[in-house]
Short mmCIF file of C-alpha atoms and ligand atoms in Angstrom, two decimals:
data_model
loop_
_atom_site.label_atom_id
_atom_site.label_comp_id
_atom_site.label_asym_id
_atom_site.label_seq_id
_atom_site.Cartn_x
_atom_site.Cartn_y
_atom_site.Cartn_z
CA UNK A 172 153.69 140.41 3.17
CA UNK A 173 152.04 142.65 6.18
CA UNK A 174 150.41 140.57 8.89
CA UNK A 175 149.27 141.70 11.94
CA UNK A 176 150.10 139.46 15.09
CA UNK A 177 147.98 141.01 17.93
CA UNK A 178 145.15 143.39 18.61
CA UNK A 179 144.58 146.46 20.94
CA UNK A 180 141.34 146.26 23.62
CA UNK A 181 139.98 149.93 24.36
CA UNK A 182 137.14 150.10 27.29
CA UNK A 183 135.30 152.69 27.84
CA UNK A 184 133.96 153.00 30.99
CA UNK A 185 135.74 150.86 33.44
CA UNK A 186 138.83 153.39 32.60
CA UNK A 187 136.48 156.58 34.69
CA UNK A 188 136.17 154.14 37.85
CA UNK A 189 138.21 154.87 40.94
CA UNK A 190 139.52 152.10 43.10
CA UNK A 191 137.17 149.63 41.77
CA UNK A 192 138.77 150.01 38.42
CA UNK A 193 141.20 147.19 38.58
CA UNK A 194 138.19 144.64 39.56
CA UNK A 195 136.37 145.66 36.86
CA UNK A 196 139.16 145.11 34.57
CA UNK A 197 140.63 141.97 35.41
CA UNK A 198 136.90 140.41 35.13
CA UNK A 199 137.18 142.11 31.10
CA UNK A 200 140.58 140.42 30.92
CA UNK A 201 139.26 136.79 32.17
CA UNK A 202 136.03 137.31 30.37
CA UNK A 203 138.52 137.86 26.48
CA UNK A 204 140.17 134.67 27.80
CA UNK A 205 137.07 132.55 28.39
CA UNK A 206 135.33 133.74 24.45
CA UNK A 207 138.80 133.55 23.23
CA UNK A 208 139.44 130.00 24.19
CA UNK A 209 135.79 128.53 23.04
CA UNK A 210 136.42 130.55 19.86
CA UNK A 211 139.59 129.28 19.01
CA UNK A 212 143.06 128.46 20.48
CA UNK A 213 145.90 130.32 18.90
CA UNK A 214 146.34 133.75 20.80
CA UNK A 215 149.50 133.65 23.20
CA UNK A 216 148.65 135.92 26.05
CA UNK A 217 146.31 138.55 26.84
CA UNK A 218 147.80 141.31 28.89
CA UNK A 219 146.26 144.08 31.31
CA UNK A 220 147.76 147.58 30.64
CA UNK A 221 146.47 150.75 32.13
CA UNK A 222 143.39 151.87 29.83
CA UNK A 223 144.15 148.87 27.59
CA UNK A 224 143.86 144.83 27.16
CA UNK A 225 146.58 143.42 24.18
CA UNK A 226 146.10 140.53 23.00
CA UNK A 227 148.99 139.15 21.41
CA UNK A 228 149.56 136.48 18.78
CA UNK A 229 146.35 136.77 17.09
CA UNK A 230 145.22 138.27 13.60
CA UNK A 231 141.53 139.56 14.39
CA UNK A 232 139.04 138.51 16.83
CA UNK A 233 135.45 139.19 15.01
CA UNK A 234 134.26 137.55 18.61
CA UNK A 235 135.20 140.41 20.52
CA UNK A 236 132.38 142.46 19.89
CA UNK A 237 130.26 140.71 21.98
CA UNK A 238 132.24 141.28 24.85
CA UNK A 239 130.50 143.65 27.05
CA UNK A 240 132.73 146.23 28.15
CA UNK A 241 134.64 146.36 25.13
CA UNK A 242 134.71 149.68 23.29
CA UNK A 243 136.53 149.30 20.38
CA UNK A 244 139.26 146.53 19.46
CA UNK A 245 141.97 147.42 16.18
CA UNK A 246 143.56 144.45 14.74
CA UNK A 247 147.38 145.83 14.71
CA UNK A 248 151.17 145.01 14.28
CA UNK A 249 152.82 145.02 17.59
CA UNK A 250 157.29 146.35 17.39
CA UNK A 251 159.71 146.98 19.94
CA UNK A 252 159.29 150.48 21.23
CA UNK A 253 161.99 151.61 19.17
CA UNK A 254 161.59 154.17 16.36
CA UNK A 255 164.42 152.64 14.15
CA UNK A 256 162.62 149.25 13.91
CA UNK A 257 159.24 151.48 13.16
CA UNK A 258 161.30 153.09 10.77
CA UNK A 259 162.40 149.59 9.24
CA UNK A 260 159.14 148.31 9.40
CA UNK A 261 157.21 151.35 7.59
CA UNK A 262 158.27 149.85 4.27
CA UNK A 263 156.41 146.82 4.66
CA UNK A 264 153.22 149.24 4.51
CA UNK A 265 153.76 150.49 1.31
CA UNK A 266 152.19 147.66 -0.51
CA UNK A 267 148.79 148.41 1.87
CA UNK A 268 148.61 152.06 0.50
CA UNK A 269 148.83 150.69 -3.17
CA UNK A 270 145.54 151.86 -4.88
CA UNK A 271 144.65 154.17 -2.01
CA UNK A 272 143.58 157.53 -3.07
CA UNK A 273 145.15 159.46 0.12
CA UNK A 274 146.11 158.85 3.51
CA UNK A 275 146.73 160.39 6.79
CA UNK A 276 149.03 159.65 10.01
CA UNK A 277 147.61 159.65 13.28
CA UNK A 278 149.64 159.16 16.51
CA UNK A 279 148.82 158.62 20.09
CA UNK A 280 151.23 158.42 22.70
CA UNK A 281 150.01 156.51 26.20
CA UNK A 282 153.92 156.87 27.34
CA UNK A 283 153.89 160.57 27.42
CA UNK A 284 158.20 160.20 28.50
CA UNK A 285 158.52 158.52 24.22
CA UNK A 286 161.42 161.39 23.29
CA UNK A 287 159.05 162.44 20.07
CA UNK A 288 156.02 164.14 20.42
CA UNK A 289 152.87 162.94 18.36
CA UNK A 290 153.21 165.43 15.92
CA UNK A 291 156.62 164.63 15.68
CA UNK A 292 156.02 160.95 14.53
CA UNK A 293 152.78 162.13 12.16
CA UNK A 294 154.96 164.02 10.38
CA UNK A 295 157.99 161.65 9.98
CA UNK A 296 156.28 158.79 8.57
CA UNK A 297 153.81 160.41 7.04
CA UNK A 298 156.75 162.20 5.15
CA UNK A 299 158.41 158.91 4.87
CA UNK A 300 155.28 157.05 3.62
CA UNK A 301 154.27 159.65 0.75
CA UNK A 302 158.03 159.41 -0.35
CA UNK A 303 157.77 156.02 -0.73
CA UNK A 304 154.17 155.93 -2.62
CA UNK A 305 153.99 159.00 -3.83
CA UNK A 306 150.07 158.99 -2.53
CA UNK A 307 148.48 162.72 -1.05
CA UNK A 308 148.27 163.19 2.59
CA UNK A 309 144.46 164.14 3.52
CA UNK A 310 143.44 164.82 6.58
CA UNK A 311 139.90 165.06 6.19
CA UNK A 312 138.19 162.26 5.86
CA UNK A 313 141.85 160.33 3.89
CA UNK A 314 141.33 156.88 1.94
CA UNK A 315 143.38 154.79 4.84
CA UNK A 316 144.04 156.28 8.05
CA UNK A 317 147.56 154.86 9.49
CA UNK A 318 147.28 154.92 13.05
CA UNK A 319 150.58 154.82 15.64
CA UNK A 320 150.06 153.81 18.85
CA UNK A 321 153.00 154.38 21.27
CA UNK A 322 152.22 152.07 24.67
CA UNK A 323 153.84 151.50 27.86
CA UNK A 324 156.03 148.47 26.53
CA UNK A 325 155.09 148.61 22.77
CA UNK A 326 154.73 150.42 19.30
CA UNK A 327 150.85 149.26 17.63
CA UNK A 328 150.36 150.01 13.49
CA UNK A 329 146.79 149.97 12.96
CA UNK A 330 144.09 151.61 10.51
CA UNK A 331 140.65 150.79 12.06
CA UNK A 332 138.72 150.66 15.50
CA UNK A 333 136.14 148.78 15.52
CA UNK A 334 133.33 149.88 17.69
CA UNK A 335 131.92 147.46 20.06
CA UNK A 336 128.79 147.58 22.54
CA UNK A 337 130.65 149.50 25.39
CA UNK A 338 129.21 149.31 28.83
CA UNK A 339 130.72 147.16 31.60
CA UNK A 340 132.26 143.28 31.79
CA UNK A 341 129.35 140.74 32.06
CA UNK A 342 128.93 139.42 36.14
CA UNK A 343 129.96 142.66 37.65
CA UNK A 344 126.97 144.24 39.07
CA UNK A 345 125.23 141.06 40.73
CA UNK A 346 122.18 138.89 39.82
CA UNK A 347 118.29 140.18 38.45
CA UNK A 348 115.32 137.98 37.27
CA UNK A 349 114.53 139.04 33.97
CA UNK A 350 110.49 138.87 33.07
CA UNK A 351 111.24 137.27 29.21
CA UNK A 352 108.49 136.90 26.49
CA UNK A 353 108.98 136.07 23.47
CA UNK A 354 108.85 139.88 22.13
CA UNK A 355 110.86 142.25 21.10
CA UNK A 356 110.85 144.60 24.28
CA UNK A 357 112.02 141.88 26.59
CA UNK A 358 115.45 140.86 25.08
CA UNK A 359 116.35 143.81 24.43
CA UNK A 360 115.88 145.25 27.85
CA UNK A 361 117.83 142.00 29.34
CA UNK A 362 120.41 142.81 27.08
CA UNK A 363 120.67 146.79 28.26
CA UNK A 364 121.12 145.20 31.53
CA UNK A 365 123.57 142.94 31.07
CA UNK A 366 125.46 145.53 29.43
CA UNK A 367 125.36 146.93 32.66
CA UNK A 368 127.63 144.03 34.58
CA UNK A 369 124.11 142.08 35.25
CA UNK A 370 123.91 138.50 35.07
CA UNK A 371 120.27 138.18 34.52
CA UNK A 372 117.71 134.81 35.74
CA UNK A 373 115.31 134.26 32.98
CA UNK A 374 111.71 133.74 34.14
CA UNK A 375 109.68 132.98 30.95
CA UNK A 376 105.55 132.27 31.67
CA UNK A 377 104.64 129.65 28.40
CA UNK A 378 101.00 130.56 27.06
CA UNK A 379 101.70 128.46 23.58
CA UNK A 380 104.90 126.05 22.22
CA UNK A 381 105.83 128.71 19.93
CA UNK A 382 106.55 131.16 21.91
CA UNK A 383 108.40 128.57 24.27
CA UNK A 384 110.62 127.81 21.39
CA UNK A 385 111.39 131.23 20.74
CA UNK A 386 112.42 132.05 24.10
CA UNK A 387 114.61 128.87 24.04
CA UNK A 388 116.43 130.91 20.54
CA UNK A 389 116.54 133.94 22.41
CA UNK A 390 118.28 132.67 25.30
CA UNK A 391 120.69 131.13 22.99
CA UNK A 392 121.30 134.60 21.18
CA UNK A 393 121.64 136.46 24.37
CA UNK A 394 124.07 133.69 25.31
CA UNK A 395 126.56 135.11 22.67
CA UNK A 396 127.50 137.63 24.98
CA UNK A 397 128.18 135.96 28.56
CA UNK A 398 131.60 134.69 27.19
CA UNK A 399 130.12 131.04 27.55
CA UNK A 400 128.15 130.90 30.71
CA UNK A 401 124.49 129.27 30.03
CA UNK A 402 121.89 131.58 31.58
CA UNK A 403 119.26 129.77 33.80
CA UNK A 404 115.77 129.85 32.61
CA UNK A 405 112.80 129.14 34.82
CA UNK A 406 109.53 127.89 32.61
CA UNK A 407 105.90 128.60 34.07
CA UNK A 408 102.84 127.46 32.98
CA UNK A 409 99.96 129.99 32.44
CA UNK A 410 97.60 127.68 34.26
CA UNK A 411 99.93 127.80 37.58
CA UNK A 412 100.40 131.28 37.86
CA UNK A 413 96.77 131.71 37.68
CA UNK A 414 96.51 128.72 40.40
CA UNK A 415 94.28 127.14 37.53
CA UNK A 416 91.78 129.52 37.57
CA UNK A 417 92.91 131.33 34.07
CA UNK A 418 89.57 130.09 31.91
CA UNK A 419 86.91 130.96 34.32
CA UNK A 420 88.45 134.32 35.64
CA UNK A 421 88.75 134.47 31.23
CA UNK A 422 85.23 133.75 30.91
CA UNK A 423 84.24 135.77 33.56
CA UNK A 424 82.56 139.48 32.43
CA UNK A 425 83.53 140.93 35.51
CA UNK A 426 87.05 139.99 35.50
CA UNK A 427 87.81 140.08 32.06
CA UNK A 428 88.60 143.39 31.91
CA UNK A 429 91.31 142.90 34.65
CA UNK A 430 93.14 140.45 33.00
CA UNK A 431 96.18 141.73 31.40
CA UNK A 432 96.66 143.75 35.33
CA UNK A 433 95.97 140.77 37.03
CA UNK A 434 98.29 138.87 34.65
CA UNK A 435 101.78 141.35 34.97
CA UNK A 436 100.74 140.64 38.97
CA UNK A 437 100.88 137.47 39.18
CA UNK A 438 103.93 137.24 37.07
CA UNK A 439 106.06 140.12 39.15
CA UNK A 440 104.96 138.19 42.40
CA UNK A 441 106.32 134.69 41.08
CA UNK A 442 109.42 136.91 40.14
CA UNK A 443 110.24 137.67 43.26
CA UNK A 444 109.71 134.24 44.99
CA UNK A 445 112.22 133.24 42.15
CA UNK A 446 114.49 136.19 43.50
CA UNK A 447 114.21 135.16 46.90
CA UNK A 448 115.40 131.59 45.64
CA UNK A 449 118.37 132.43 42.94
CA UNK A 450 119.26 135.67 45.53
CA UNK A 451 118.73 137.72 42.97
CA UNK A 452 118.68 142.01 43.96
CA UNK A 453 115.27 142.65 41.57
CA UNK A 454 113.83 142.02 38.54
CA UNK A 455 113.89 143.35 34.60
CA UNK A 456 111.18 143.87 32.20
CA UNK A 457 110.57 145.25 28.87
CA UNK A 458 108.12 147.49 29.75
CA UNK A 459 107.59 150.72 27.88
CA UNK A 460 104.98 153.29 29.27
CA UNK A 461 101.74 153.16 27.19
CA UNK A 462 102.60 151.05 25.05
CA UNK A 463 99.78 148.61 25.93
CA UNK A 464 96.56 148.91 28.19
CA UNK A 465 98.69 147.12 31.30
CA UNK A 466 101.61 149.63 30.81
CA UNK A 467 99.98 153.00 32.12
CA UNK A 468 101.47 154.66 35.11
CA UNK A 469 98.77 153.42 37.28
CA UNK A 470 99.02 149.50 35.83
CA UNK A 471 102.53 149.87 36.98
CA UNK A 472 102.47 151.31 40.34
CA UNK A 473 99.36 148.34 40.54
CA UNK A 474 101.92 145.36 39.71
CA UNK A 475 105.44 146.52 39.94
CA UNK A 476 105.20 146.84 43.96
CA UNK A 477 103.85 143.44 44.61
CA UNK A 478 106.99 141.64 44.75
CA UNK A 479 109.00 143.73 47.09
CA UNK A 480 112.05 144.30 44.99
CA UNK A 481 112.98 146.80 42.73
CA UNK A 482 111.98 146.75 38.83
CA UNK A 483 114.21 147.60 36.27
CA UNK A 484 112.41 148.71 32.81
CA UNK A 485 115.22 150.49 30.62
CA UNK A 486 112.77 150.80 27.54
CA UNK A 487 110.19 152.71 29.88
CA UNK A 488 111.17 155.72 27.88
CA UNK A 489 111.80 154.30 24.33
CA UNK A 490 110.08 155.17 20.94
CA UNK A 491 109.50 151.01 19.26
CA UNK A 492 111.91 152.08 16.63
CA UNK A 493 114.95 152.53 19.59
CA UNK A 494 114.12 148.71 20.36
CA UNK A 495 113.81 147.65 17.25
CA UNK A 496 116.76 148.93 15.90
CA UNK A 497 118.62 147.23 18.92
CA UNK A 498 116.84 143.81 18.61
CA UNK A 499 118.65 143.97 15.20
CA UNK A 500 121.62 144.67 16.47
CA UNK A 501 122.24 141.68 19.00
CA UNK A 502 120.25 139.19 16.61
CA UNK A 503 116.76 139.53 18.38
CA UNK A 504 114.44 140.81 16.44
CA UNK A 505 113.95 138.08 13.44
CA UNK A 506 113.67 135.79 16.01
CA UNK A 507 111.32 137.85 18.35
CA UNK A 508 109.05 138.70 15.08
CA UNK A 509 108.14 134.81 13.68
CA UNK A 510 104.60 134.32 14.32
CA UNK A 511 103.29 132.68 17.07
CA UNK A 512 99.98 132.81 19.44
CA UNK A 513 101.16 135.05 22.25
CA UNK A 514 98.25 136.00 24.68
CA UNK A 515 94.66 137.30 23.22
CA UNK A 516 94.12 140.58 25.44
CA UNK A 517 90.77 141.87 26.56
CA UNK A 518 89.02 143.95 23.92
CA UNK A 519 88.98 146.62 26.50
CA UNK A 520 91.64 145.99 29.19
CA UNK A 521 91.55 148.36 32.13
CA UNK A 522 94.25 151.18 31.81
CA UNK A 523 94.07 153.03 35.16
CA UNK A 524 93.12 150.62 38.14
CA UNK A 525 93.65 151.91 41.48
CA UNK A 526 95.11 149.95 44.19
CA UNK A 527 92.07 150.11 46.43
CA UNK A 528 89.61 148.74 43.19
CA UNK A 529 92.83 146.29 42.47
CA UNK A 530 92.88 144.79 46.24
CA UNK A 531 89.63 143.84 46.15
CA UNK A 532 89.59 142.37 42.71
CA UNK A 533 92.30 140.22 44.30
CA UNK A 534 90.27 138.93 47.24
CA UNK A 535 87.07 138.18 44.85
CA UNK A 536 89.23 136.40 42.65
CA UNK A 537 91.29 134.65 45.33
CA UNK A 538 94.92 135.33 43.84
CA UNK A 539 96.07 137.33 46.62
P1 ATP B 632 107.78 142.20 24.93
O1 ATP B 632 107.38 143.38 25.78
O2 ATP B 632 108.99 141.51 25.41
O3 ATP B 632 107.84 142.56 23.49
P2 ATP B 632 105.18 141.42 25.04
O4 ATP B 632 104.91 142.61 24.18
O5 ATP B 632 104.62 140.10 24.75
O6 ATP B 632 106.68 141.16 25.07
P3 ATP B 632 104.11 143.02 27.11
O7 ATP B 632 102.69 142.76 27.16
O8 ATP B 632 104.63 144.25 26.48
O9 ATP B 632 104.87 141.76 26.53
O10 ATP B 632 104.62 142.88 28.60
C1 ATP B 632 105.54 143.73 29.24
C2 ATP B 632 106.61 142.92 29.92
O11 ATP B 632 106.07 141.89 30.75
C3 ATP B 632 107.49 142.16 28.94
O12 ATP B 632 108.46 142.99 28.36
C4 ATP B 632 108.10 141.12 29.84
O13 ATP B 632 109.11 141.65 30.66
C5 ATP B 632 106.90 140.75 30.72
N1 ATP B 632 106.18 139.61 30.11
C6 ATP B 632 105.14 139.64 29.25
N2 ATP B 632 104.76 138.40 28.89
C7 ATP B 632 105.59 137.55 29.54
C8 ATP B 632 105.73 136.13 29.60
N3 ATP B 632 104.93 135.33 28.91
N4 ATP B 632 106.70 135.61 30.38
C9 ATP B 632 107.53 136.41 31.09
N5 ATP B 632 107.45 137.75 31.08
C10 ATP B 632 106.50 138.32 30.33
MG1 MG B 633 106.00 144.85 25.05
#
């Protein structure tokens, strides 16, 4: 009976850095080891080889793919880098091509000095493997694709990669507050980020329970991928960002308008205290240009300066359905979609406010 007793870690990017490379890979290597040992206990060893992580003594690791950095993983069956013992051992995979319809061999060779070429070994076994099964070779698009790997120390039997989220290891670019409703954009644009290295700060600003509570389950999903770190959260009431002046600025015609402007301000300048505090380098947010009234160029340039550090938006440019189909992916959106009260905007927000008309609103209202 075939069993597979390790599995091959491909990354993507980390393997097109220069000298940094090895710093970036030993945090992927600790990072498997800290999700491998919450997940469970019985893998042996994970070891660091150039463009790949093995991890030996273990089946299949479904947990992987929430390792940032990761680009595809292949359960396989790890042999002495010897082609009599693959020889010896292609037998035991007849029994896996029973019922196939066809099947291919694909090799790659990472120790170029192995005495047969790729081609070589495709041919071989796939020779060997049809003789034994009688089942067509296909090339195109075959029934079970048997894949040879030929490594530094190793020979790997494997038939799938499994694609993974890519990007780089969690905690290797440094520290951002993350601006975190309890919406679809917002996750999702933490989670770009932290696909990015970034270990983000969340700042969430509470308006009603619900939406508390859903930020508390969105934290938790987004926790899936920082190989068991808890990520800090920093809760706000409305009423003391507004310095308890929210219902009668609210109620106010004059202001009313200004709201959702004056809001974003107060919230990026609070962000950046909170930066200041957790030395964080800037802050995220899930805004998208246009989307709402506060998200027009000039909105932006109003509230994204205040706080002195730099503002990281990856969805500026997305259509909804990018987001959306990437809240579904990490586990967001059903939880970012429940009802709950968020906010009631203005009925007509302002969409372009200048600066100058901006500062002054600030003085009349007193939130500067
Ligand atoms: P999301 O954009 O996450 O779907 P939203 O639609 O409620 O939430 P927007 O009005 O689009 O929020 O605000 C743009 C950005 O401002 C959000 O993506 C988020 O970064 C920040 N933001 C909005 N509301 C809050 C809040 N209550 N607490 C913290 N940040 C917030
Ligand atoms: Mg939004």
């Amino acid at each position: 009976m075939l069993s597979f007793n390790s599995v091959i870690v491909r990354y993507g990017e980390i393997s097109l850095k220069g000298k940094n490379r090895i710093a970036f890979e030993l945090k992927l290597k600790s990072n498997i080891e800290k999700k491998l040992e919450i997940q469970r206990e019985d893998f042996s060893r994970v070891i660091l080889k150039r463009g790949r992580i093995y991890i030996k003594g273990i089946k299949d690791v479904p947990e992987l793919k929430n390792i940032l950095g990761i680009y595809s993983y292949s359960p396989a069956l790890e042999i002495k880098k010897d082609i009599e013992e693959l020889e010896k051992e292609i037998v035991n995979f007849f029994s896996v091509l029973k019922g196939k319809k066809s099947f291919r061999v694909r090799c790659q060779r990472i120790d170029k000095k192995f005495p047969l070429t790729s081609i070589d070994i495709e041919r071989k076994f796939g020779e060997i493997l049809f003789e034994g099964t009688k089942i067509p070779v296909k090339l195109n698009d075959p029934d079970l694709n048997f894949q040879i790997e030929i490594g530094e120390d190793n020979i790997y039997i494997f038939f799938e990669k499994i694609k993974c989220f890519a990007g780089l290891p969690y905690e290797t670019a440094g520290k951002l507050v993350s601006l975190f409703s309890a919406g679809i954009d917002s996750p999702v644009a933490t989670f770009l980020m932290m696909k990015r290295g970034v270990e983000p700060v969340l700042v969430h600003f509470k308006i009603t329970d619900k939406d508390y509570k859903k930020v508390l389950l969105l934290k938790e999903k987004l926790e899936v991928f920082t190989c068991g770190k808890k990520m800090k959260l920093y809760v706000i009431n409305r009423d003391e960002l507004f310095n308890e002046k929210f219902s009668s600025l609210y109620k106010n015609e004059k202001f009313y308008p200004y709201m959702c402007v004056l809001c974003k301000y107060l919230m990026h300048k609070k962000a950046g205290e909170i930066a200041k505090q957790v030395n964080a380098e800037g802050i995220i947010t899930g805004d998208n240009l246009a989307q709402v009234a506060s998200q027009t160029l000039r909105n932006l340039f109003v509230y994204t300066t205040v706080s002195g550090f730099p503002v990281y938006s990856p969805l500026i440019s997305f259509d909804k359905e990018e987001t959306i189909k990437i809240a579904k992916e990490i586990g967001t959106y059903e939880i970012s979609t429940m009802k709950s009260e968020g906010c009631i905007p203005p009925k007509h927000p302002k969409t372009g406010v200048s600066l100058e008309v901006f500062n002054r609103i600030l003085e009349e209202t007193e939130l500067k």
